[in-house]
Amino acid sequence: MRITEAEVIVCSPGRNFVTLKITTDDGVSGIGDATLNGRELAVAGYLTEHIVPLLIGRDAAAIEDTWQYLYHGAYWRRGPVTMSALSAVDMALWDIKGKALGVPVHQLLGGPSREAVLVYGHANGADIEETVAAVGRYLAMGYRAVRAQTGVPGLRGVYGVGRGELYYEPAEKGLPSEERWSTEKYLNVVPELFRVLRETYGHDVHLLHDGHHRMTPIQAAWLGQRLEDSRLFWLEDATPAEHQQSFRQLRSHTTTPLAVGEIFNSVHDCSTLIAEQLIDYIRTPPARAGGITGVRKIAGFAEVYGVRTGFHGATDLSPVAMAAALQVDLAIPNFGIQEYMRHTAETDAVFPHEYTFAEGFLHPGTAAGLGVEIDEEAAARYPYERAYLPVNRLEDGTVHPW
Ligand code: GCO
Ligand code: MG
């Protein structure tokens, strides 16, 4: 089974997506997600100019060898552009292998370890009252785990506070917008938000929160301590993720469970965090880790140390990335939870998929391969539109992690 064609499809059904479609000489094709929010065309160019010529003629069945060839062969390994491109190739090859053998990819990964995949949704509001009401709406839809983010008095455009009810999309068309930030103001509201949420909904629902890499270790420790009685499922990205050592300090101060890793690309980015058991959940998804092959290396390492997965699943990860994540989620022993931000109807129409939501769980379905397709005619109706994530500044104008 030789690769005869590899095509990069860029489309924007509500937001930008980059998809790689690989076709073999026996007519089987597979797809992979290569979307990197705000830097999409860098990955598209990396694929078209540097990867596609290497794929033509290769054995589509040799997934691990292709992974090693592209990872080590480049010499310049890791980094989000390289690894998003490698992720797309790898997903497409697993899709092809599943289709060629007539089985869903989770069967190739050892078969299901669970009946379905626990997911968390995103509730947010301009203030505590609105956010509490939004959590209630997710519970009414059947969710058992909800992430809660609230607006902060005195700050405009806070991370995680959306413009629509179900769809949170931080990237905006045109050049980047700028937000203003104060960690001190943020810390004034978050403990109270979770106190009110527990008072309103009790302890039977899992509650999560994302700090989005904005706190110092000491600020995060303070917050982690204040949240202990609210028993969060996790506090995510408390500190800038580049600093693995920050987690030693944080961990020694709080028993609030910790998650990190959506911006990591390999096991090397989290080896200290995992081996020292400084985190509870690793969030690096197949779309960033070099596909299913890459994420298996991280998940396997994490399993050894009792760290569970909680893959990133924001709207900038296309339904192709979601389908790939769900295949892994269903199969691995140390699955924890899967983030699930719903895509818009236009996106779902361009990427028809087999995965289904019921009572707070997703199931990847039993179709052969990943269980997702791209409707290329529909995709062609939505050309790329330049869009960026916002840039963040402190109240005095200093650039701060967004
Ligand atoms: C999350 C993430 C996202 C990111 C987004 C950037 O936890 O879902 O933090 O909301 O901000 O994926 O492109
Ligand atoms: Mg996050």
Short mmCIF file of C-alpha atoms and ligand atoms in Angstrom, two decimals:
data_model
loop_
_atom_site.label_atom_id
_atom_site.label_comp_id
_atom_site.label_asym_id
_atom_site.label_seq_id
_atom_site.Cartn_x
_atom_site.Cartn_y
_atom_site.Cartn_z
CA MET A 1 0.00 0.00 0.00
CA ARG A 2 1.98 2.97 -1.32
CA ILE A 3 1.12 6.64 -0.84
CA THR A 4 0.29 8.19 -4.20
CA GLU A 5 -1.05 11.56 -3.16
CA ALA A 6 -1.01 13.92 -0.20
CA GLU A 7 -3.05 17.09 -0.31
CA VAL A 8 -3.29 19.99 2.14
CA ILE A 9 -6.81 21.42 2.46
CA VAL A 10 -7.20 24.81 4.16
CA CYS A 11 -10.76 25.91 4.90
CA SER A 12 -12.63 28.23 7.22
CA PRO A 13 -16.14 26.99 8.07
CA GLY A 14 -16.54 29.46 10.94
CA ARG A 15 -12.83 29.21 11.84
CA ASN A 16 -9.67 28.10 10.04
CA PHE A 17 -8.69 24.45 9.74
CA VAL A 18 -5.77 22.75 7.97
CA THR A 19 -6.38 19.13 6.96
CA LEU A 20 -4.02 16.66 5.32
CA LYS A 21 -5.54 14.01 3.07
CA ILE A 22 -3.35 11.05 2.12
CA THR A 23 -4.37 8.61 -0.64
CA THR A 24 -2.85 5.22 -1.44
CA ASP A 25 -2.50 3.21 -4.65
CA ASP A 26 -5.33 0.89 -3.61
CA GLY A 27 -7.69 3.84 -3.35
CA VAL A 28 -7.90 4.11 0.46
CA SER A 29 -7.54 7.61 1.84
CA GLY A 30 -7.15 8.98 5.35
CA ILE A 31 -7.18 12.43 6.94
CA GLY A 32 -5.32 14.23 9.71
CA ASP A 33 -5.69 17.61 11.43
CA ALA A 34 -2.81 20.12 11.09
CA THR A 35 -4.51 23.20 12.53
CA LEU A 36 -2.34 25.51 14.66
CA ASN A 37 -4.48 28.41 15.80
CA GLY A 38 -3.28 31.74 14.43
CA ARG A 39 -0.30 30.14 12.62
CA GLU A 40 -2.21 27.85 10.24
CA LEU A 41 -0.36 28.65 7.03
CA ALA A 42 3.04 27.91 8.58
CA VAL A 43 1.95 24.29 9.07
CA ALA A 44 0.27 24.16 5.65
CA GLY A 45 3.53 25.38 4.07
CA TYR A 46 5.65 22.96 6.13
CA LEU A 47 3.48 20.10 4.91
CA THR A 48 3.24 21.15 1.28
CA GLU A 49 6.85 22.17 0.79
CA HIS A 50 8.73 19.77 3.04
CA ILE A 51 6.61 16.75 4.00
CA VAL A 52 4.43 15.89 0.99
CA PRO A 53 7.45 15.21 -1.30
CA LEU A 54 8.73 12.72 1.32
CA LEU A 55 5.42 10.88 1.56
CA ILE A 56 4.89 10.00 -2.09
CA GLY A 57 5.84 6.37 -2.69
CA ARG A 58 6.19 5.49 1.02
CA ASP A 59 4.53 2.40 2.49
CA ALA A 60 1.33 3.72 4.10
CA ALA A 61 1.31 0.78 6.54
CA ALA A 62 4.68 1.69 8.08
CA ILE A 63 3.32 4.23 10.55
CA GLU A 64 6.04 4.08 13.20
CA ASP A 65 8.80 4.17 10.60
CA THR A 66 7.27 7.22 8.93
CA TRP A 67 6.97 8.91 12.34
CA GLN A 68 10.64 8.24 13.12
CA TYR A 69 11.68 9.28 9.61
CA LEU A 70 9.91 12.64 9.82
CA TYR A 71 10.78 13.31 13.48
CA HIS A 72 14.47 12.37 13.40
CA GLY A 73 15.00 12.94 9.71
CA ALA A 74 14.28 16.67 9.97
CA TYR A 75 17.07 17.08 12.56
CA TRP A 76 15.07 20.16 13.72
CA ARG A 77 12.69 18.26 15.93
CA ARG A 78 9.79 19.29 18.19
CA GLY A 79 8.05 22.68 18.18
CA PRO A 80 4.38 23.31 17.42
CA VAL A 81 4.71 23.76 13.64
CA THR A 82 6.77 20.62 13.06
CA MET A 83 4.72 18.51 15.46
CA SER A 84 1.31 19.70 14.18
CA ALA A 85 2.44 18.68 10.68
CA LEU A 86 3.69 15.31 11.91
CA SER A 87 0.43 14.84 13.82
CA ALA A 88 -1.59 15.23 10.64
CA VAL A 89 0.51 12.68 8.75
CA ASP A 90 0.27 10.20 11.60
CA MET A 91 -3.51 10.56 12.07
CA ALA A 92 -4.07 10.08 8.35
CA LEU A 93 -1.97 6.90 8.36
CA TRP A 94 -3.87 5.42 11.32
CA ASP A 95 -7.10 6.31 9.52
CA ILE A 96 -5.85 4.46 6.42
CA LYS A 97 -4.73 1.42 8.42
CA GLY A 98 -8.09 1.19 10.18
CA LYS A 99 -9.97 1.49 6.90
CA ALA A 100 -7.72 -1.03 5.15
CA LEU A 101 -8.28 -3.56 7.96
CA GLY A 102 -11.96 -2.66 8.39
CA VAL A 103 -11.71 -1.73 12.10
CA PRO A 104 -11.96 1.44 14.18
CA VAL A 105 -8.55 2.71 15.29
CA HIS A 106 -9.23 1.96 18.98
CA GLN A 107 -9.25 -1.74 18.06
CA LEU A 108 -5.72 -1.35 16.72
CA LEU A 109 -4.68 0.27 20.02
CA GLY A 110 -5.67 -2.74 22.10
CA GLY A 111 -9.43 -2.37 22.07
CA PRO A 112 -11.71 -0.43 24.40
CA SER A 113 -10.74 -0.07 28.07
CA ARG A 114 -14.04 1.63 28.89
CA GLU A 115 -17.59 1.98 27.57
CA ALA A 116 -17.36 5.67 26.67
CA VAL A 117 -15.26 8.79 27.19
CA LEU A 118 -16.08 11.26 29.99
CA VAL A 119 -15.99 14.81 28.63
CA TYR A 120 -16.14 18.30 30.09
CA GLY A 121 -17.93 21.28 28.58
CA HIS A 122 -17.17 24.99 28.88
CA ALA A 123 -19.45 27.23 30.91
CA ASN A 124 -18.69 30.91 31.13
CA GLY A 125 -20.32 34.22 31.88
CA ALA A 126 -19.59 37.90 32.35
CA ASP A 127 -19.86 37.53 36.14
CA ILE A 128 -20.36 34.87 38.83
CA GLU A 129 -24.13 34.86 38.50
CA GLU A 130 -24.04 34.35 34.73
CA THR A 131 -21.37 31.66 35.02
CA VAL A 132 -23.36 29.74 37.63
CA ALA A 133 -26.39 29.83 35.32
CA ALA A 134 -24.23 28.64 32.40
CA VAL A 135 -22.99 25.65 34.43
CA GLY A 136 -26.64 24.80 35.08
CA ARG A 137 -27.33 24.76 31.35
CA TYR A 138 -24.49 22.26 30.79
CA LEU A 139 -25.80 20.05 33.57
CA ALA A 140 -29.24 20.16 31.95
CA MET A 141 -27.65 18.92 28.69
CA GLY A 142 -26.31 15.88 30.57
CA TYR A 143 -22.70 16.94 31.23
CA ARG A 144 -21.11 15.47 34.36
CA ALA A 145 -18.04 17.68 34.20
CA VAL A 146 -17.98 21.40 33.49
CA ARG A 147 -15.18 23.92 33.25
CA ALA A 148 -16.18 27.33 34.68
CA GLN A 149 -14.57 30.66 33.68
CA THR A 150 -15.92 34.05 34.70
CA GLY A 151 -15.44 37.66 33.69
CA VAL A 152 -13.55 39.79 36.21
CA PRO A 153 -14.85 43.20 37.37
CA GLY A 154 -12.66 45.93 35.91
CA LEU A 155 -11.17 43.74 33.13
CA ARG A 156 -12.35 43.66 29.54
CA GLY A 157 -12.19 40.49 27.43
CA VAL A 158 -11.06 37.86 29.93
CA TYR A 159 -9.77 34.48 28.63
CA GLY A 160 -12.44 31.80 28.55
CA VAL A 161 -15.41 34.15 28.53
CA GLY A 162 -17.12 33.63 25.22
CA ARG A 163 -19.33 35.53 22.91
CA GLY A 164 -21.77 32.67 22.29
CA GLU A 165 -23.50 30.24 24.63
CA LEU A 166 -22.06 26.95 23.39
CA TYR A 167 -19.18 28.02 21.20
CA TYR A 168 -16.14 29.65 22.74
CA GLU A 169 -13.79 30.89 20.04
CA PRO A 170 -10.90 33.12 21.10
CA ALA A 171 -9.37 33.66 17.63
CA GLU A 172 -10.64 36.70 15.76
CA LYS A 173 -10.48 37.63 12.10
CA GLY A 174 -7.98 40.31 11.14
CA LEU A 175 -5.01 41.38 13.25
CA PRO A 176 -4.80 40.46 16.96
CA SER A 177 -7.00 42.29 19.43
CA GLU A 178 -5.51 43.26 22.79
CA GLU A 179 -6.84 42.39 26.21
CA ARG A 180 -5.95 43.88 29.62
CA TRP A 181 -5.15 41.69 32.59
CA SER A 182 -4.63 41.80 36.34
CA THR A 183 -3.96 38.53 38.16
CA GLU A 184 -4.76 40.27 41.45
CA LYS A 185 -8.29 41.18 40.25
CA TYR A 186 -8.76 37.67 38.85
CA LEU A 187 -7.79 36.09 42.17
CA ASN A 188 -10.45 38.19 43.90
CA VAL A 189 -13.27 36.35 42.10
CA VAL A 190 -12.25 32.75 41.36
CA PRO A 191 -12.51 31.22 44.88
CA GLU A 192 -15.94 32.84 45.28
CA LEU A 193 -17.11 31.47 41.90
CA PHE A 194 -16.38 27.90 42.96
CA ARG A 195 -17.83 28.40 46.45
CA VAL A 196 -21.12 29.52 44.89
CA LEU A 197 -21.02 26.69 42.32
CA ARG A 198 -20.66 24.07 45.06
CA GLU A 199 -23.38 25.74 47.13
CA THR A 200 -25.71 25.70 44.12
CA TYR A 201 -24.98 22.31 42.53
CA GLY A 202 -23.43 20.26 45.34
CA HIS A 203 -20.47 17.92 45.00
CA ASP A 204 -21.86 15.47 42.45
CA VAL A 205 -20.58 17.35 39.40
CA HIS A 206 -16.92 17.61 38.39
CA LEU A 207 -15.79 21.24 38.22
CA LEU A 208 -12.68 22.39 36.35
CA HIS A 209 -10.89 25.69 35.86
CA ASP A 210 -8.23 26.98 33.44
CA GLY A 211 -5.65 29.52 34.66
CA HIS A 212 -4.25 29.83 31.11
CA HIS A 213 -0.59 30.13 32.14
CA ARG A 214 -1.02 33.49 33.87
CA MET A 215 -0.09 33.07 37.53
CA THR A 216 3.25 32.95 39.30
CA PRO A 217 3.86 29.76 41.31
CA ILE A 218 3.03 31.59 44.55
CA GLN A 219 -0.18 33.11 43.16
CA ALA A 220 -1.19 29.68 41.87
CA ALA A 221 -0.41 28.09 45.24
CA TRP A 222 -2.62 30.67 46.94
CA LEU A 223 -5.46 29.90 44.53
CA GLY A 224 -4.98 26.14 44.76
CA GLN A 225 -5.29 26.35 48.54
CA ARG A 226 -8.43 28.51 48.37
CA LEU A 227 -10.02 26.02 45.95
CA GLU A 228 -9.34 22.91 48.04
CA ASP A 229 -12.73 22.91 49.75
CA SER A 230 -14.43 23.28 46.35
CA ARG A 231 -12.76 19.98 45.35
CA LEU A 232 -11.97 20.76 41.71
CA PHE A 233 -11.43 17.97 39.20
CA TRP A 234 -8.43 20.05 38.15
CA LEU A 235 -6.80 23.46 38.04
CA GLU A 236 -5.31 23.75 34.54
CA ASP A 237 -2.27 25.66 33.30
CA ALA A 238 -1.79 27.46 36.58
CA THR A 239 1.69 28.79 35.68
CA PRO A 240 3.60 29.33 32.40
CA ALA A 241 4.05 25.79 31.04
CA GLU A 242 7.70 26.30 30.07
CA HIS A 243 8.68 26.10 33.75
CA GLN A 244 8.37 22.51 34.82
CA GLN A 245 10.14 23.34 38.09
CA SER A 246 7.32 25.76 39.12
CA PHE A 247 5.17 22.74 39.72
CA ARG A 248 7.43 21.54 42.56
CA GLN A 249 6.59 24.67 44.52
CA LEU A 250 2.93 24.58 43.55
CA ARG A 251 2.54 20.90 44.34
CA SER A 252 4.07 21.28 47.78
CA HIS A 253 1.50 23.95 48.66
CA THR A 254 -1.81 22.56 47.46
CA THR A 255 -3.82 19.36 47.11
CA THR A 256 -5.94 20.78 44.26
CA PRO A 257 -5.33 18.40 41.30
CA LEU A 258 -3.20 19.94 38.54
CA ALA A 259 -3.33 19.63 34.74
CA VAL A 260 -1.01 21.05 32.09
CA GLY A 261 0.28 20.33 28.60
CA GLU A 262 -1.93 21.69 25.81
CA ILE A 263 1.06 23.61 24.40
CA PHE A 264 3.54 20.72 24.80
CA ASN A 265 4.73 18.70 21.79
CA SER A 266 6.56 15.73 23.24
CA VAL A 267 7.29 13.68 26.32
CA HIS A 268 10.45 15.76 26.80
CA ASP A 269 8.30 18.78 27.69
CA CYS A 270 6.67 16.95 30.59
CA SER A 271 9.15 14.27 31.67
CA THR A 272 9.95 15.98 35.00
CA LEU A 273 6.30 16.77 35.65
CA ILE A 274 5.34 13.14 35.14
CA ALA A 275 8.31 11.33 36.69
CA GLU A 276 8.11 13.48 39.84
CA GLN A 277 4.30 13.15 39.91
CA LEU A 278 3.94 16.94 40.00
CA ILE A 279 0.74 16.83 37.95
CA ASP A 280 -2.36 14.66 37.89
CA TYR A 281 -3.36 15.12 34.22
CA ILE A 282 -1.35 15.57 31.04
CA ARG A 283 -3.23 17.49 28.34
CA THR A 284 -1.04 17.11 25.24
CA PRO A 285 -3.39 15.76 22.56
CA PRO A 286 -2.65 13.71 19.42
CA ALA A 287 -2.89 16.94 17.39
CA ARG A 288 0.20 18.40 19.14
CA ALA A 289 2.24 15.35 20.08
CA GLY A 290 2.85 13.96 16.61
CA GLY A 291 -0.46 12.16 16.25
CA ILE A 292 -1.52 8.90 17.81
CA THR A 293 2.01 7.50 17.62
CA GLY A 294 3.40 10.52 19.48
CA VAL A 295 0.71 10.70 22.13
CA ARG A 296 1.05 7.01 22.90
CA LYS A 297 4.63 7.68 23.97
CA ILE A 298 3.43 10.37 26.40
CA ALA A 299 0.44 8.38 27.66
CA GLY A 300 2.54 5.25 28.16
CA PHE A 301 5.15 7.18 30.16
CA ALA A 302 2.38 8.84 32.21
CA GLU A 303 0.72 5.49 32.91
CA VAL A 304 3.89 4.25 34.61
CA TYR A 305 3.71 7.17 37.07
CA GLY A 306 -0.03 7.15 37.68
CA VAL A 307 -0.67 10.35 35.69
CA ARG A 308 -3.88 10.35 33.66
CA THR A 309 -4.73 12.06 30.37
CA GLY A 310 -7.06 15.00 29.77
CA PHE A 311 -6.53 15.87 26.12
CA HIS A 312 -7.01 19.40 24.85
CA GLY A 313 -10.19 19.63 22.78
CA ALA A 314 -10.86 23.31 22.07
CA THR A 315 -12.62 24.42 18.86
CA ASP A 316 -9.29 25.00 17.10
CA LEU A 317 -8.79 21.24 17.15
CA SER A 318 -10.93 20.09 14.24
CA PRO A 319 -13.39 17.18 14.36
CA VAL A 320 -10.55 15.13 12.82
CA ALA A 321 -8.38 15.81 15.87
CA MET A 322 -11.35 15.09 18.14
CA ALA A 323 -12.02 11.75 16.42
CA ALA A 324 -8.34 10.78 16.80
CA ALA A 325 -8.32 11.80 20.48
CA LEU A 326 -11.45 9.77 21.19
CA GLN A 327 -9.96 6.63 19.64
CA VAL A 328 -7.01 6.94 22.04
CA ASP A 329 -9.22 7.94 25.01
CA LEU A 330 -11.30 4.81 24.63
CA ALA A 331 -8.30 2.51 24.48
CA ILE A 332 -5.64 3.63 26.96
CA PRO A 333 -5.79 2.48 30.59
CA ASN A 334 -4.87 5.86 32.14
CA PHE A 335 -7.52 8.01 30.49
CA GLY A 336 -8.86 10.76 32.78
CA ILE A 337 -11.20 13.09 30.90
CA GLN A 338 -11.54 14.65 27.42
CA GLU A 339 -12.19 18.34 26.76
CA TYR A 340 -15.15 18.80 24.43
CA MET A 341 -15.91 22.20 22.97
CA ARG A 342 -18.63 21.85 20.42
CA HIS A 343 -17.96 22.95 16.85
CA THR A 344 -20.40 25.06 14.89
CA ALA A 345 -22.91 23.49 12.49
CA GLU A 346 -20.80 24.69 9.49
CA THR A 347 -17.70 22.95 10.87
CA ASP A 348 -19.62 19.75 11.59
CA ALA A 349 -21.02 19.79 8.03
CA VAL A 350 -17.52 20.05 6.51
CA PHE A 351 -16.24 17.23 8.77
CA PRO A 352 -19.02 14.61 9.07
CA HIS A 353 -18.12 12.35 12.00
CA GLU A 354 -19.20 9.22 13.79
CA TYR A 355 -18.61 10.34 17.36
CA THR A 356 -21.72 10.97 19.42
CA PHE A 357 -22.52 12.63 22.74
CA ALA A 358 -24.82 11.02 25.31
CA GLU A 359 -25.24 11.76 29.01
CA GLY A 360 -21.91 13.49 29.46
CA PHE A 361 -19.87 10.96 27.48
CA LEU A 362 -18.59 10.80 23.90
CA HIS A 363 -18.14 7.60 21.95
CA PRO A 364 -15.95 7.50 18.81
CA GLY A 365 -18.28 5.05 17.04
CA THR A 366 -17.35 1.80 15.36
CA ALA A 367 -16.69 2.94 11.77
CA ALA A 368 -13.40 1.76 10.25
CA GLY A 369 -10.51 4.20 10.71
CA LEU A 370 -10.88 7.40 12.74
CA GLY A 371 -14.59 7.78 12.01
CA VAL A 372 -14.43 11.22 10.39
CA GLU A 373 -14.36 12.51 6.80
CA ILE A 374 -13.89 15.81 5.02
CA ASP A 375 -16.49 17.01 2.54
CA GLU A 376 -14.11 18.71 0.11
CA GLU A 377 -16.82 20.47 -1.88
CA ALA A 378 -18.24 21.99 1.28
CA ALA A 379 -14.72 22.90 2.46
CA ALA A 380 -14.06 24.75 -0.82
CA ARG A 381 -16.95 27.10 -0.04
CA TYR A 382 -15.06 28.45 3.00
CA PRO A 383 -11.67 29.92 1.99
CA TYR A 384 -9.01 30.77 4.59
CA GLU A 385 -9.48 34.01 6.49
CA ARG A 386 -6.55 35.48 8.41
CA ALA A 387 -7.25 35.28 12.14
CA TYR A 388 -5.21 35.60 15.33
CA LEU A 389 -5.50 34.86 19.03
CA PRO A 390 -5.60 37.98 21.21
CA VAL A 391 -2.48 39.47 22.80
CA ASN A 392 -2.59 40.16 26.53
CA ARG A 393 -1.23 43.17 28.44
CA LEU A 394 -1.19 44.10 32.11
CA GLU A 395 -3.06 47.25 33.11
CA ASP A 396 0.16 49.29 32.69
CA GLY A 397 0.68 47.98 29.14
CA THR A 398 3.27 45.25 29.81
CA VAL A 399 2.84 42.18 27.60
CA HIS A 400 1.72 39.19 29.71
CA PRO A 401 1.01 35.57 28.70
CA TRP A 402 -2.42 35.39 27.08
C1 GCO B 1 -8.43 25.13 26.48
C2 GCO B 1 -7.47 26.08 25.87
C3 GCO B 1 -7.97 26.84 24.70
C4 GCO B 1 -6.85 27.66 24.07
C5 GCO B 1 -7.00 27.62 22.60
C6 GCO B 1 -5.90 28.39 21.88
O1 GCO B 1 -8.19 24.77 27.62
O2 GCO B 1 -9.36 24.75 25.81
O3 GCO B 1 -6.80 26.83 26.82
O4 GCO B 1 -9.10 27.62 24.98
O5 GCO B 1 -6.85 28.95 24.51
O6 GCO B 1 -7.01 26.28 22.19
O7 GCO B 1 -5.97 28.18 20.53
MG MG B 2 -6.44 25.46 28.47
#
